[in-house]
Amino acid sequence: MRYSFHLIIRDEMKDEYIKRHNNVWPELLKLLKEAGVRNYSIFMDGADIFGYWECEDLSRTLDIINCSEINRKWQDFMSDVIITAPESRTRDTVTEVFHLD
C-alpha cells in the first residue's frame, strides 16, 4: 500500500530540515526497513513537506516505528523544526486520485 503525509516546518528552518535529512541516523534507516517501509521519498515546497512511502501493513509498521526509542529520539530531534503536531503527522485518510506504475 502507498501512504503519504504532509508536514509544515518553520520557515526559517528549511535549510536545517534539509541538513538533518542529508544525515539521517543509520539506526533510524534500519528501523524503517525493519518496519517494512520502502520506496520512501520526502519533497519540500517552501515550508510544506510532502512524504510518500510504501508498506504492506500500516498498523504493524506504525506499531514498530512508534514503539521504538530511536523514533522517539528522532521526533525529539526534529521538534524544533516541525510545526505540525505529532498526532497528525501520519494518516491514511488522503485519497489517491491517480497512480502510474
XYZ file of C-alpha atoms in Angstrom:
101
model
C 0.000 0.000 0.000
C 1.021 3.592 -0.627
C 0.844 6.289 2.032
C 1.571 9.982 2.128
C 1.929 12.704 4.697
C 2.068 16.477 4.840
C 4.017 18.473 7.416
C 4.685 22.133 7.872
C 8.074 23.231 9.097
C 9.260 26.549 10.480
C 10.085 28.767 7.519
C 13.443 29.771 8.961
C 14.401 26.091 9.461
C 14.207 24.910 5.822
C 17.981 24.591 5.447
C 18.205 22.786 8.782
C 15.474 20.329 7.744
C 17.433 19.503 4.588
C 20.696 19.215 6.530
C 19.204 16.787 9.025
C 17.692 14.634 6.287
C 21.013 14.520 4.467
C 22.320 12.855 7.628
C 19.518 10.558 8.791
C 20.796 8.311 11.551
C 21.701 4.795 10.363
C 19.716 3.324 13.276
C 16.587 5.117 12.062
C 17.066 3.896 8.499
C 17.453 0.353 9.826
C 14.273 0.718 11.898
C 12.263 1.937 8.911
C 13.388 -1.018 6.813
C 12.702 -3.493 9.632
C 9.218 -1.982 9.971
C 8.569 -2.674 6.291
C 8.909 0.849 4.911
C 10.115 1.022 1.316
C 10.179 3.474 -1.568
C 10.241 6.422 0.858
C 10.605 9.955 -0.506
C 10.242 13.412 1.012
C 9.582 16.539 -1.045
C 9.742 20.190 0.008
C 7.747 23.138 -1.318
C 8.621 26.138 0.803
C 7.695 25.222 4.363
C 5.409 22.406 3.195
C 6.818 18.893 3.395
C 5.218 16.040 1.474
C 6.241 12.459 2.070
C 5.465 9.237 0.271
C 6.208 5.679 1.364
C 5.004 2.163 0.924
C 4.451 -0.759 3.295
C 2.339 -3.910 3.380
C 0.668 -3.447 6.783
C 0.290 0.141 8.015
C -0.808 -0.830 11.514
C 2.173 -3.168 12.030
C 4.605 -0.659 10.517
C 3.387 2.206 12.703
C 3.397 -0.003 15.815
C 7.048 -0.879 15.239
C 8.080 2.688 14.478
C 6.034 4.404 17.187
C 7.165 1.980 19.904
C 10.866 2.440 19.178
C 13.246 4.521 21.232
C 15.160 5.643 18.138
C 11.987 7.085 16.606
C 11.198 8.915 19.846
C 14.705 10.421 19.799
C 14.346 11.426 16.128
C 10.982 13.073 16.820
C 12.537 14.989 19.721
C 15.472 15.971 17.491
C 13.085 17.302 14.829
C 10.639 19.011 17.222
C 12.293 22.430 16.877
C 11.881 22.276 13.078
C 8.400 20.831 12.549
C 5.247 22.826 13.325
C 2.709 20.053 12.583
C 1.511 18.263 15.731
C 2.883 14.707 16.165
C -0.577 13.103 16.281
C -1.449 14.426 12.821
C 1.801 13.546 11.052
C 0.875 10.050 9.875
C -2.553 9.356 8.495
C -4.132 7.127 5.925
C -7.038 9.406 5.038
C -5.502 11.009 1.957
C -7.334 9.793 -1.140
C -5.207 8.663 -4.048
C -6.730 10.005 -7.257
C -4.089 8.902 -9.772
C -1.211 6.450 -9.927
C 1.025 5.329 -12.796
C 3.258 2.301 -12.321
